[in-house]
CSV table of C-alpha atoms and ligand atoms in Angstrom, one decimal:
chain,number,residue,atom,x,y,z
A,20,UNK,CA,0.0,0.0,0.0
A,21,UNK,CA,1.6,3.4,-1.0
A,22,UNK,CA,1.5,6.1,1.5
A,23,UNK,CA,-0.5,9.4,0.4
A,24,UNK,CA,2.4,11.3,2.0
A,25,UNK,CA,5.7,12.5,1.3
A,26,UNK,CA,8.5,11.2,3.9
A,27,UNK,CA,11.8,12.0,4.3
A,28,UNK,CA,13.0,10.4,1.0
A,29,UNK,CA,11.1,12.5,-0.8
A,30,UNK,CA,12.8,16.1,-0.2
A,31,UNK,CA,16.7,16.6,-0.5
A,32,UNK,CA,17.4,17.6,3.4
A,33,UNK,CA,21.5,16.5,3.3
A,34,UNK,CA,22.8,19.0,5.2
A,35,UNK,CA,19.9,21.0,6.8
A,36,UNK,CA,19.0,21.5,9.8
A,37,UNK,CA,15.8,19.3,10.3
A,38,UNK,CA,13.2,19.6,13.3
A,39,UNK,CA,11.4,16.3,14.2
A,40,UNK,CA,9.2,15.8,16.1
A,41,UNK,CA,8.9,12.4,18.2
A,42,UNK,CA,6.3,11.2,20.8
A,43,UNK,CA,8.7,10.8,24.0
A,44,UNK,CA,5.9,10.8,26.2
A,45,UNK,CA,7.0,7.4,27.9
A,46,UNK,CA,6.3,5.8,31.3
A,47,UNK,CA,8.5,7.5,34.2
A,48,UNK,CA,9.0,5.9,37.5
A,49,UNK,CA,8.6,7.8,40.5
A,50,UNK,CA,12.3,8.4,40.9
A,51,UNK,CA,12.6,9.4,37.5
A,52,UNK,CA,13.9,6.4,35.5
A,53,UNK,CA,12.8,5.9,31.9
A,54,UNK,CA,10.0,3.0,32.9
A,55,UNK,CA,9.7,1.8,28.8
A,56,UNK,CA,11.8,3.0,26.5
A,57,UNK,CA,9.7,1.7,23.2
A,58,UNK,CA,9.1,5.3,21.9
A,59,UNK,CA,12.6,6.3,22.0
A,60,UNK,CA,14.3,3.1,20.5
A,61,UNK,CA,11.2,3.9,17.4
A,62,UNK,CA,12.3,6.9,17.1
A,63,UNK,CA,16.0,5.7,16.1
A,64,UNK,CA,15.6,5.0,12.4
A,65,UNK,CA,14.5,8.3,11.4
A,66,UNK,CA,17.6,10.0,13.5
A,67,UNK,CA,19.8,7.7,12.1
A,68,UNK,CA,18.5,8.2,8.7
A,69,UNK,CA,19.2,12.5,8.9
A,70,UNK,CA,22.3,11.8,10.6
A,71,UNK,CA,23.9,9.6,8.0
A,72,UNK,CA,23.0,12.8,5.5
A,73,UNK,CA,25.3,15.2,7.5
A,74,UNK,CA,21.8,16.6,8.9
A,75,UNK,CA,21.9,18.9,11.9
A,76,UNK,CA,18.5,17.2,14.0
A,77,UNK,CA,16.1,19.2,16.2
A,78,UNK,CA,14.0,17.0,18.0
A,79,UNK,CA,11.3,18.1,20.3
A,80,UNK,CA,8.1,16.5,22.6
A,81,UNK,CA,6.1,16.7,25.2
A,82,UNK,CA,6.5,14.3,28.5
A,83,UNK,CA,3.1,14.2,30.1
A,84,UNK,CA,0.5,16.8,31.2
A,85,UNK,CA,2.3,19.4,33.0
A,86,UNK,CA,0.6,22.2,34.6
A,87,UNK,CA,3.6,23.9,35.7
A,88,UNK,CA,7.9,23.5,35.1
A,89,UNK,CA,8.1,21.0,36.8
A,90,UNK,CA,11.4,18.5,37.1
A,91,UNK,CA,9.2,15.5,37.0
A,92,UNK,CA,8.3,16.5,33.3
A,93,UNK,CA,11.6,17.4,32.2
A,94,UNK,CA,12.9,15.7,29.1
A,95,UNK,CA,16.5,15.9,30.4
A,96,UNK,CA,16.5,11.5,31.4
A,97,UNK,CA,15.2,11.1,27.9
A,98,UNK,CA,18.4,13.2,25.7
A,99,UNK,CA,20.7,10.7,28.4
A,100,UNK,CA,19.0,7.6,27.0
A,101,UNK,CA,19.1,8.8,23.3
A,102,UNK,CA,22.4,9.5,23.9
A,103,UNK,CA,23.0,5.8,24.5
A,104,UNK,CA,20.9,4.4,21.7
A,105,UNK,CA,22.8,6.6,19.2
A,106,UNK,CA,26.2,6.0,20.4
A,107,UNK,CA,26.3,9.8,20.2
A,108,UNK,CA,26.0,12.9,22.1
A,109,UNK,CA,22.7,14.7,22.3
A,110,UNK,CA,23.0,18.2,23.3
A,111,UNK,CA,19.8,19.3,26.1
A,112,UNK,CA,18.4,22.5,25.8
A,113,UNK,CA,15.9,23.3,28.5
A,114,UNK,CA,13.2,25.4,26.4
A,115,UNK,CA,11.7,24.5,22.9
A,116,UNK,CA,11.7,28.5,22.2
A,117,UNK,CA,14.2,31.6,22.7
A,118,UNK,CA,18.1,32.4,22.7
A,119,UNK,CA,18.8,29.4,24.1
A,120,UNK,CA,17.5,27.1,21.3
A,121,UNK,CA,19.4,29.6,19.3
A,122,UNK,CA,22.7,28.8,20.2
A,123,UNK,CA,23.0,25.5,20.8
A,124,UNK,CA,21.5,25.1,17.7
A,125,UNK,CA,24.0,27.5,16.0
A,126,UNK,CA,27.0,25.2,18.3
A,127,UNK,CA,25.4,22.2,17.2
A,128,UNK,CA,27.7,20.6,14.6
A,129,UNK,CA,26.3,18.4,11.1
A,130,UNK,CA,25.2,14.9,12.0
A,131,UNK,CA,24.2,15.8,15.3
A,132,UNK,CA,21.3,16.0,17.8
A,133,UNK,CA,19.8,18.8,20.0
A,134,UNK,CA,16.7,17.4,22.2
A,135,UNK,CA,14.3,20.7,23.5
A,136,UNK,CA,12.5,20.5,26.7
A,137,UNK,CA,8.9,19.7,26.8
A,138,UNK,CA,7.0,21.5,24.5
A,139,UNK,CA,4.0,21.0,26.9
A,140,UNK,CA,5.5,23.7,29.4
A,141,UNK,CA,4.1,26.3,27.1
A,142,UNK,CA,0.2,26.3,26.8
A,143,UNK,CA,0.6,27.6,23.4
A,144,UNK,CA,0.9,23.8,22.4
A,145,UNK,CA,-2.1,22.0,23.3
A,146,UNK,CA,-3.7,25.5,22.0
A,147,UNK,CA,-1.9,24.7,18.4
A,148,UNK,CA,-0.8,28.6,18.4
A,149,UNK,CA,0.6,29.6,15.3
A,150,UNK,CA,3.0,32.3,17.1
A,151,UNK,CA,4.3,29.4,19.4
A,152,UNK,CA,4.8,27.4,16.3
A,153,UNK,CA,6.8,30.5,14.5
A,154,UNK,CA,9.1,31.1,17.4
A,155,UNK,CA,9.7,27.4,17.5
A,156,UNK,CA,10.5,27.6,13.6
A,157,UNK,CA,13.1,30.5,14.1
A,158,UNK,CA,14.7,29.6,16.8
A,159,UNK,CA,16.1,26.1,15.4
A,160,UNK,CA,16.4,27.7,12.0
A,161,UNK,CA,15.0,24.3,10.1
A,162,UNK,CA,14.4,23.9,6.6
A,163,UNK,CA,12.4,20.9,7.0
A,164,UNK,CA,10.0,19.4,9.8
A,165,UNK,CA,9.4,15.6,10.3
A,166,UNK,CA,6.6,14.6,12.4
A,167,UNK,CA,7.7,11.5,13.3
A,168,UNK,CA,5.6,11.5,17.0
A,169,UNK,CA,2.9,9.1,16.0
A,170,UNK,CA,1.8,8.6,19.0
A,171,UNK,CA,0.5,12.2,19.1
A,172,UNK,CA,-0.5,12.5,15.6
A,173,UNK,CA,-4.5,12.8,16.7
A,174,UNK,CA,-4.0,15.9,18.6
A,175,UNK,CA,-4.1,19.3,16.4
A,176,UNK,CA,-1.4,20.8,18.6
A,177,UNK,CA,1.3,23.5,17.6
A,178,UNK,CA,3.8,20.6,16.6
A,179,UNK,CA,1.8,18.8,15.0
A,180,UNK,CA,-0.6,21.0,13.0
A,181,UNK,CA,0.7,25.0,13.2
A,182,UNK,CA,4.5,24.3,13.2
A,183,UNK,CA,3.7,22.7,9.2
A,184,UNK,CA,2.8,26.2,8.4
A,185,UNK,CA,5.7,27.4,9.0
A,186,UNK,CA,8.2,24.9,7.5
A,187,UNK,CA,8.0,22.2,4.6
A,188,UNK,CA,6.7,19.0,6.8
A,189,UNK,CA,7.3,15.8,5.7
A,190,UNK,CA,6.7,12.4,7.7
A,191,UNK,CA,9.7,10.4,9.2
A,192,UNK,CA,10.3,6.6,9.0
A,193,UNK,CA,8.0,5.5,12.0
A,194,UNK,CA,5.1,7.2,11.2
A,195,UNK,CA,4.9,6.3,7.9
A,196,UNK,CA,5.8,2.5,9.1
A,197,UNK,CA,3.2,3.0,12.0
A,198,UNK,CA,0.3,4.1,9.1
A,199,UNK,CA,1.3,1.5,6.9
A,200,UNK,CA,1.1,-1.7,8.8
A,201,UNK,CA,-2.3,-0.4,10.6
A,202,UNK,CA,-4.2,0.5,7.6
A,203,UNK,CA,-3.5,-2.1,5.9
A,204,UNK,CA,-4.1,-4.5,8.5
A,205,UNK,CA,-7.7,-3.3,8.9
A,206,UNK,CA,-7.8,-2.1,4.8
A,207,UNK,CA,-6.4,-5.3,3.2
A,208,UNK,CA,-5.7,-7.7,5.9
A,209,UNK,CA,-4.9,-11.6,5.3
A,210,UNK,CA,-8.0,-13.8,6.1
A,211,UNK,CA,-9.7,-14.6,8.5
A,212,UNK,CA,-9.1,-11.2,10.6
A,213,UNK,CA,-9.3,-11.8,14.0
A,214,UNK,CA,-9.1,-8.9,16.4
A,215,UNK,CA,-8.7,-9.7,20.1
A,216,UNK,CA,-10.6,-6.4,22.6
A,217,UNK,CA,-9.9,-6.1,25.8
A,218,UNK,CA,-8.9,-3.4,28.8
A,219,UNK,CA,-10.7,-1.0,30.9
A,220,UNK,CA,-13.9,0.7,29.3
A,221,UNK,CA,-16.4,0.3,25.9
A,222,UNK,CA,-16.5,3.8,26.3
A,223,UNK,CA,-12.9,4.4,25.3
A,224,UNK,CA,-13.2,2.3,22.5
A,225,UNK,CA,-16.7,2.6,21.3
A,226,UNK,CA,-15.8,3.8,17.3
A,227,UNK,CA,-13.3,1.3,17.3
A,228,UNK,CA,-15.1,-1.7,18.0
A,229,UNK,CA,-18.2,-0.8,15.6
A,230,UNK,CA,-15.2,-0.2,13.1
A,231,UNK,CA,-14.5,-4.2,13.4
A,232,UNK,CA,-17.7,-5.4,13.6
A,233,UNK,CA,-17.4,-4.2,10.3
A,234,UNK,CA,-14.2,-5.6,9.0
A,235,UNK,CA,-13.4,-8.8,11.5
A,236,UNK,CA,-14.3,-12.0,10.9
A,237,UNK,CA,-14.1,-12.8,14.5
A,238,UNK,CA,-13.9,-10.2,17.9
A,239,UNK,CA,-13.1,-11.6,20.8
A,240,UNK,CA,-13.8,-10.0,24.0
A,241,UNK,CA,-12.3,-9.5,27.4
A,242,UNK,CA,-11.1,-7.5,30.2
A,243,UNK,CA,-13.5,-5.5,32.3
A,244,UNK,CA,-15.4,-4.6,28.5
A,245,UNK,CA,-16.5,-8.3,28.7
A,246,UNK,CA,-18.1,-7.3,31.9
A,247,UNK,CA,-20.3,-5.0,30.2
A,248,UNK,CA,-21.1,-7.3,26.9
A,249,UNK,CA,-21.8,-9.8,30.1
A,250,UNK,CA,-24.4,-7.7,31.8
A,251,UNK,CA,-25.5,-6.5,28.5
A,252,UNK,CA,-26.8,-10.2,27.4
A,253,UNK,CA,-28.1,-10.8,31.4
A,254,UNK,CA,-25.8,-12.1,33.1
A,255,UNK,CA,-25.0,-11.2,36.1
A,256,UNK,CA,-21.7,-9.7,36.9
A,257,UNK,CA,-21.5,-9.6,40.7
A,258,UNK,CA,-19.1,-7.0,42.1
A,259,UNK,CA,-16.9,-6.4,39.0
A,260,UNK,CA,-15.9,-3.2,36.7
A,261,UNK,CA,-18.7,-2.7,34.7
A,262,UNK,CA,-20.4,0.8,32.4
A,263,UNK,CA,-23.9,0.6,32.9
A,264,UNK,CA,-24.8,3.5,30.5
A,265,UNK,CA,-23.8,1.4,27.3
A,266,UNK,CA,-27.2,0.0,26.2
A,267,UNK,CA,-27.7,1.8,23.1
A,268,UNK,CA,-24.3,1.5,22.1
A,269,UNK,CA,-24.3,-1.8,22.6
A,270,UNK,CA,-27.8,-1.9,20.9
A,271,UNK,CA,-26.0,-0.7,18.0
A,272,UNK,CA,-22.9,-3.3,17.9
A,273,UNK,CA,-25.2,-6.0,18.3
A,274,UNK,CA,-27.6,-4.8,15.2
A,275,UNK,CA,-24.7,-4.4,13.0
A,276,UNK,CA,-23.5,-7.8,13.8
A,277,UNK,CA,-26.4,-9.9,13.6
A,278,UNK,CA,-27.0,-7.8,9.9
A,279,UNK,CA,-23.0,-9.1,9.8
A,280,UNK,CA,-23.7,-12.8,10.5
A,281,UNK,CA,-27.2,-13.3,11.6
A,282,UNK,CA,-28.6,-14.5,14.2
A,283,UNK,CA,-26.9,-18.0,14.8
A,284,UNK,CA,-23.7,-16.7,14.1
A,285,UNK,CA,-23.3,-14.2,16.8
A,286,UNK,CA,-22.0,-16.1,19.6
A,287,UNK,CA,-19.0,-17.3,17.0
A,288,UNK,CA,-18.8,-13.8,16.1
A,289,UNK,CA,-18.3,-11.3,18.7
A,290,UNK,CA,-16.8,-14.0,21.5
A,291,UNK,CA,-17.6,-13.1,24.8
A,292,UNK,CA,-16.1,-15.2,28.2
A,293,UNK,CA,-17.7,-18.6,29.3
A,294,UNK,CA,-15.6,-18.5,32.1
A,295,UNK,CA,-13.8,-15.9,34.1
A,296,UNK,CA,-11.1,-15.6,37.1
A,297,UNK,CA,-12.5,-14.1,40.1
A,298,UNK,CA,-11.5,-12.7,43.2
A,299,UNK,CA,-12.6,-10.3,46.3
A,300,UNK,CA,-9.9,-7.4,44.8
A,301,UNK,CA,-7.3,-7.2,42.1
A,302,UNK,CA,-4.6,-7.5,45.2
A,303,UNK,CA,-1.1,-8.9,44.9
A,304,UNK,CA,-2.0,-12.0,47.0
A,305,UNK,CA,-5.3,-12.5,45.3
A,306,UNK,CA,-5.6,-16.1,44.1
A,307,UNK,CA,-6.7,-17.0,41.1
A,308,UNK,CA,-10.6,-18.6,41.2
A,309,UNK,CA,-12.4,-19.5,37.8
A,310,UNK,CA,-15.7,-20.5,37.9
A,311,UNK,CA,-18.2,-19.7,35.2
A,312,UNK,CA,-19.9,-16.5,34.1
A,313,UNK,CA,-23.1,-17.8,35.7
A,314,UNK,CA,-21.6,-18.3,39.2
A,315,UNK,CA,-19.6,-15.1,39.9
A,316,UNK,CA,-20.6,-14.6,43.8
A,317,UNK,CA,-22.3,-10.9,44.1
A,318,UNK,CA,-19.3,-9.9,46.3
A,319,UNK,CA,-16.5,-10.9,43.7
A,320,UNK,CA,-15.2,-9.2,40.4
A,321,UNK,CA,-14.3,-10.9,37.1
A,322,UNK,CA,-10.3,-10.1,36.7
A,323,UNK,CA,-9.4,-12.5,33.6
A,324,UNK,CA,-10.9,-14.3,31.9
A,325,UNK,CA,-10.9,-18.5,32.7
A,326,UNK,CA,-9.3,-21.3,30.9
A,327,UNK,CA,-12.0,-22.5,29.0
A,328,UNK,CA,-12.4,-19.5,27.4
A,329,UNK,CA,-8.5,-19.2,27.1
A,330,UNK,CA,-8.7,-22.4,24.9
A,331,UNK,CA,-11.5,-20.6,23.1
A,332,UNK,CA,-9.2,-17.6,22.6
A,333,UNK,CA,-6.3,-20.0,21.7
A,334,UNK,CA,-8.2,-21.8,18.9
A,335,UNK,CA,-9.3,-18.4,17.6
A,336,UNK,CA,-6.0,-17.4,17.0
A,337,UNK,CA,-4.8,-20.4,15.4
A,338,UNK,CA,-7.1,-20.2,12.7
A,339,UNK,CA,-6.0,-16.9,12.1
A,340,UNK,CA,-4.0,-15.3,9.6
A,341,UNK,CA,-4.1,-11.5,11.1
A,342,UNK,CA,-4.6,-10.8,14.6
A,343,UNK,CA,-5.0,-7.0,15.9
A,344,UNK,CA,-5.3,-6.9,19.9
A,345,UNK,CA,-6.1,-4.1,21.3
A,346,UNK,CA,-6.4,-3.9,25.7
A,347,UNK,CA,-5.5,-6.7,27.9
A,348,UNK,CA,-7.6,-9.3,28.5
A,349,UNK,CA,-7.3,-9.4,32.4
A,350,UNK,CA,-6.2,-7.3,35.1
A,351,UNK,CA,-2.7,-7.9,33.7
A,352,UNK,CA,-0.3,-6.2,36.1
A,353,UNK,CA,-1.2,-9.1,38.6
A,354,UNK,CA,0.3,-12.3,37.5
A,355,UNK,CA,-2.6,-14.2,38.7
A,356,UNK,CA,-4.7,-12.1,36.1
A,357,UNK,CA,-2.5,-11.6,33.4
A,358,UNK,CA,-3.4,-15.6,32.4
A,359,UNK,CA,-5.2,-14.2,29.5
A,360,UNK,CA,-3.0,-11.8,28.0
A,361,UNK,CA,0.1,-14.0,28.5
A,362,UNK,CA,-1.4,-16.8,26.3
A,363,UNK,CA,-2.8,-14.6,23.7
A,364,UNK,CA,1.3,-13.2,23.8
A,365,UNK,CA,2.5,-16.7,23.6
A,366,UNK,CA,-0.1,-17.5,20.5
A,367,UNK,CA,1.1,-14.7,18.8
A,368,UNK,CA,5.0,-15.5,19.6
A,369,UNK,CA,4.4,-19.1,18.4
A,370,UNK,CA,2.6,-18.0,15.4
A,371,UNK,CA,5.4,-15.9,12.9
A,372,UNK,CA,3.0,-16.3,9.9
A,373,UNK,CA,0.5,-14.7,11.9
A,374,UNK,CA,0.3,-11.1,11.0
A,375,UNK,CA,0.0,-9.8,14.6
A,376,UNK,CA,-0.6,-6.3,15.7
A,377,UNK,CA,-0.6,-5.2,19.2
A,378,UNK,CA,-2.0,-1.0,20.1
A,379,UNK,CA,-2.5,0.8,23.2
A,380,UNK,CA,-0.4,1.7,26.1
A,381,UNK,CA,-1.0,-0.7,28.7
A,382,UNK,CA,-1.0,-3.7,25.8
A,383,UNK,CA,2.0,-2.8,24.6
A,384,UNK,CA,3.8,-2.4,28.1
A,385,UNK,CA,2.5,-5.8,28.8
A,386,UNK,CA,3.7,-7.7,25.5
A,387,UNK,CA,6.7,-6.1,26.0
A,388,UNK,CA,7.7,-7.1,29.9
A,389,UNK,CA,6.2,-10.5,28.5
A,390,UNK,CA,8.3,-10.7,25.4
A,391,UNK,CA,12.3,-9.8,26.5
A,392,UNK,CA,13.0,-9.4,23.0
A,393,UNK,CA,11.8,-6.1,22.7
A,394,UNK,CA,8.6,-6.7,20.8
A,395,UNK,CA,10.2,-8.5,18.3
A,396,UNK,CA,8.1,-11.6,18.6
A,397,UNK,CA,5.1,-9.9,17.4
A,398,UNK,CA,4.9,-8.1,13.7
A,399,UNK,CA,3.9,-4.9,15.1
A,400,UNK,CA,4.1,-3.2,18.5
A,401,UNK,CA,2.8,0.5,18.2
A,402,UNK,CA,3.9,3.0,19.8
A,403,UNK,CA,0.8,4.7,19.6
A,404,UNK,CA,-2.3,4.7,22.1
A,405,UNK,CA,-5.0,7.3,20.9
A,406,UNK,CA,-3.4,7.6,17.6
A,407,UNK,CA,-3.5,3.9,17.2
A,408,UNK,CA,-7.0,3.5,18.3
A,409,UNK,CA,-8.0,6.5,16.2
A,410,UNK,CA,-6.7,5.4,13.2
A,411,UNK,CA,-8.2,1.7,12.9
A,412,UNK,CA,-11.3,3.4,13.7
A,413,UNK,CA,-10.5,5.2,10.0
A,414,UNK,CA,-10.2,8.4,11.6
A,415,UNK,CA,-8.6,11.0,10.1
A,416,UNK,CA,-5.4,11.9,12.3
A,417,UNK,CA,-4.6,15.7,12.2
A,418,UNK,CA,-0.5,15.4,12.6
A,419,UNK,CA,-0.6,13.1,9.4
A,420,UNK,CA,-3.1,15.2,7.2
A,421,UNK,CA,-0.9,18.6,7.6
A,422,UNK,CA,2.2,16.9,6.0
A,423,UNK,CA,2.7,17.5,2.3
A,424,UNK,CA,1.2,15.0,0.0
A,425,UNK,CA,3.0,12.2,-1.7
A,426,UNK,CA,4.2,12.5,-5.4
A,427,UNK,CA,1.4,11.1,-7.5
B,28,ADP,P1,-4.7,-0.1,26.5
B,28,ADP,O1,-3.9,1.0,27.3
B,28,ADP,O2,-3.8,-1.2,26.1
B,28,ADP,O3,-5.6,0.5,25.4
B,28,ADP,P2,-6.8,0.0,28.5
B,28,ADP,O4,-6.2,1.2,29.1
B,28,ADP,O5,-8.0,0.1,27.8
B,28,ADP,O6,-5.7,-0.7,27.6
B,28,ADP,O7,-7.0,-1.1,29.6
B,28,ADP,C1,-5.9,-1.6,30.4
B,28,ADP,C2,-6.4,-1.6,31.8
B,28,ADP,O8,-7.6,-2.4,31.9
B,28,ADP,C3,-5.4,-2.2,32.8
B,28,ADP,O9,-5.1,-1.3,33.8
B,28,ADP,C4,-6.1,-3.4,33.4
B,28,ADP,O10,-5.9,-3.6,34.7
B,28,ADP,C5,-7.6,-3.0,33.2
B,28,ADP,N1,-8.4,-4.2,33.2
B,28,ADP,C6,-8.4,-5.2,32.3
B,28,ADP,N2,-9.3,-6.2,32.7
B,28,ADP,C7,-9.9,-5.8,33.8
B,28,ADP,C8,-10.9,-6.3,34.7
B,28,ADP,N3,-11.5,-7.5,34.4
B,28,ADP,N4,-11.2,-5.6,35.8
B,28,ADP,C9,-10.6,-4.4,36.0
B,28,ADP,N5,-9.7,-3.9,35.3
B,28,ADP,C10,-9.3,-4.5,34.2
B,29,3PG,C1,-0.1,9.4,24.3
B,29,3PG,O1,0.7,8.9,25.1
B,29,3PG,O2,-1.2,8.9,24.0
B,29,3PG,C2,0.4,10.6,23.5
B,29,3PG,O3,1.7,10.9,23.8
B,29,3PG,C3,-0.5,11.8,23.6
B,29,3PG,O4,-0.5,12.2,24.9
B,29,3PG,P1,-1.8,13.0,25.5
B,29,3PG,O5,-2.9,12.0,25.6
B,29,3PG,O6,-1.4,13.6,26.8
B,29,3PG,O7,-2.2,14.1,24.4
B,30,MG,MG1,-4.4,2.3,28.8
């Protein structure tokens, strides 16, 4: 599938300076460690890329929500880390704007890298100001800009909508990479299609599962969604997470499926839990009970889903030829939850052929704790949360539509 938009092979940037922009928003711990490095190591190609072309590279991001300056949301622990990954020095401004951006752009020699603080210390970004965007145009003097932040791609901030007014904006390597392999998994995917739901609420992911009651040939359920597709068909979900203002969307998702597959093939369609693991609260030193989705005690919440419907899961993905999953299927960050999510990872893992593609934030931070390779054993980890979810429910992303088109 060819990409509608021009990339970095596409305009003659040897020797400019080039401001990208990367999505180093990334898990912190509380004493300031780099939790998951995923989005930096993504990031790496494009660098590398400019680099080998004598480029000088601005890159800038935003770390989090800040309301205020605050240490905590400095971008300082990221420019050491980058540093390592690139065998290179990366020279730490702290603003995005100003004098100081200035020089040690101007010190700043060919095939090397400046990081800016946090964009997000200005409120001009989330406001996508178009002076905020100019000042951060002149002060790194670029010639070229290259969103290559994909996980931030469906916000219309100042670097990712205004700054392309101001420069000649082209996509880097992992956002076009991250666009590809997602539409053309839920575009042109190899048969059957099998996408694998899970995580906190419907409500978060409401446009994106209508999207593949469209396009799968199979949706399973879990997590604390299954809750509500549980209560939803009457059965009674005792103490556990659970949206109970969901009816009408879940009205519609059922109507669209049944058109889908009628009336017998629902329950093979959209693949709810037979069976779930309970307990009194998703504690540490919880154990692990299954018992069926008839039998969960009022006082007890559903936290994984059981081993029957593991095997279910299992045999779902072995049939399949593409698998996107999307939210874990238990309350993961307890081992005795994670049962799930593990053997959907290990299907995956044993299945190369298997086109496998794994979105969101907490998904992705499991798979990869799981995996110790990196995320290697899967075809796709995205880096992207929103953006991800956004775009396989054929959203429009504003960060990607700004760039200049491709060459017909
Ligand atoms: P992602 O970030 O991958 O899109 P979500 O944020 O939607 O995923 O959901 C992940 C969260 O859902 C995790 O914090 C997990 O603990 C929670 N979760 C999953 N299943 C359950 C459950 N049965 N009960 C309570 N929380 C759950
Ligand atoms: C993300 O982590 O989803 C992106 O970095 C966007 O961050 P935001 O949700 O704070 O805009
Ligand atoms: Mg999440």
């Amino acid at each position: 599938m060819s990409y509608h938009k021009a990339t970095v092979r596409d305009v003659p940037l040897e020797h400019k300076t080039v401001l990208v922009r990367a999505d180093y928003n990334v898990p912190m711990t509380s004493d300031g460690k780099i939790d998951d490095d995923l989005r930096i190591r993504a990031s790496v190609p494009t660098l590398q890329y400019l680099l080998e072309r004598g480029c000088k590279v601005v890159v800038m991001s935003h770390l989090g929500r800040p309301e205020a300056r605050e240490a905590k949301f400095s971008l300082q622990p990221v420019a050491k880390h980058l540093e390592e990954l690139l065998e290179k020095p990366v020279a730490f401004v702290e603003d995005c704007i100003g004098d100081k951006v200035v020089q040690a752009v101007k010190n700043a020699h060919p095939g090397s890298v400046v990081l800016l603080e946090n964009l997000r210390y200005y409120p001009e970004e989330e406001a996508d100001n178009a002076d905020f965007a100019k000042k951060i145009a002149t002060a790194t003097g670029a010639r070229y800009f290259v969103q290559d932040g994909f996980g931030v791609v469906h916000r219309a901030h100042a670097s990712t909508d205004a700054i392309t007014h101001c420069i000649p904006s082209v996509s880097g390597l992992l956002l076009e990479k991250e666009y590809v392999t997602i539409t053309e998994a839920m575009e042109k995917p190899a048969r059957p299609l099998v996408a694998v739901l899970g995580g906190a609420k419907i409500s978060d992911k409401i446009k994106v599962i209508e999207k593949f009651v469209e396009v799968a040939d199979r949706i399973i359920i879990g997590g604390a969604m299954a809750n509500t597709f549980l209560e939803y068909r009457g059965t009674n979900v005792g103490a556990s997470l659970v949206e109970h203002d969901q009816t009408e969307v879940l009205d519609g998702i059922y109507h669209a499926a049944r058109e889908k597959v009628g009336e017998e093939g629902i329950d093979d369609f959209l693949i709810l839990p037979t069976d779930v693991a309970v307990a009194k609260e998703p504690t540490p030193d919880a154990t692990r009970r299954v018992v069926a989705v008839d039998d969960i005690p009022a006082n007890q919440k559903a936290l994984d889903v059981g081993d029957k419907t593991i095997e279910k899961v299992a045999a779902a993905i072995d049939e399949a030829q593409t698998v996107i999953w999307n939210g874990t299927l238990g309350f993961a960050e307890i081992p005795a939850f994670a049962h799930g999510s593990a053997r959907v990872a290990l299907e995956l893992a044993t299945h190369p052929d298997t086109v496998s593609i794994i979105g969101g934030g907490d998904t992705a931070d499991f798979v990869l704790r799981w995996d110790g390779h990196g995320g290697a054993s899967f075809t796709h980890v995205s880096t992207g949360g929103g953006a991800s979810l956004e775009l396989m429910s054929g959203k429009k992303l504003p960060g990607v539509e700004s760039l200049l088109g491709a060459k017909k």
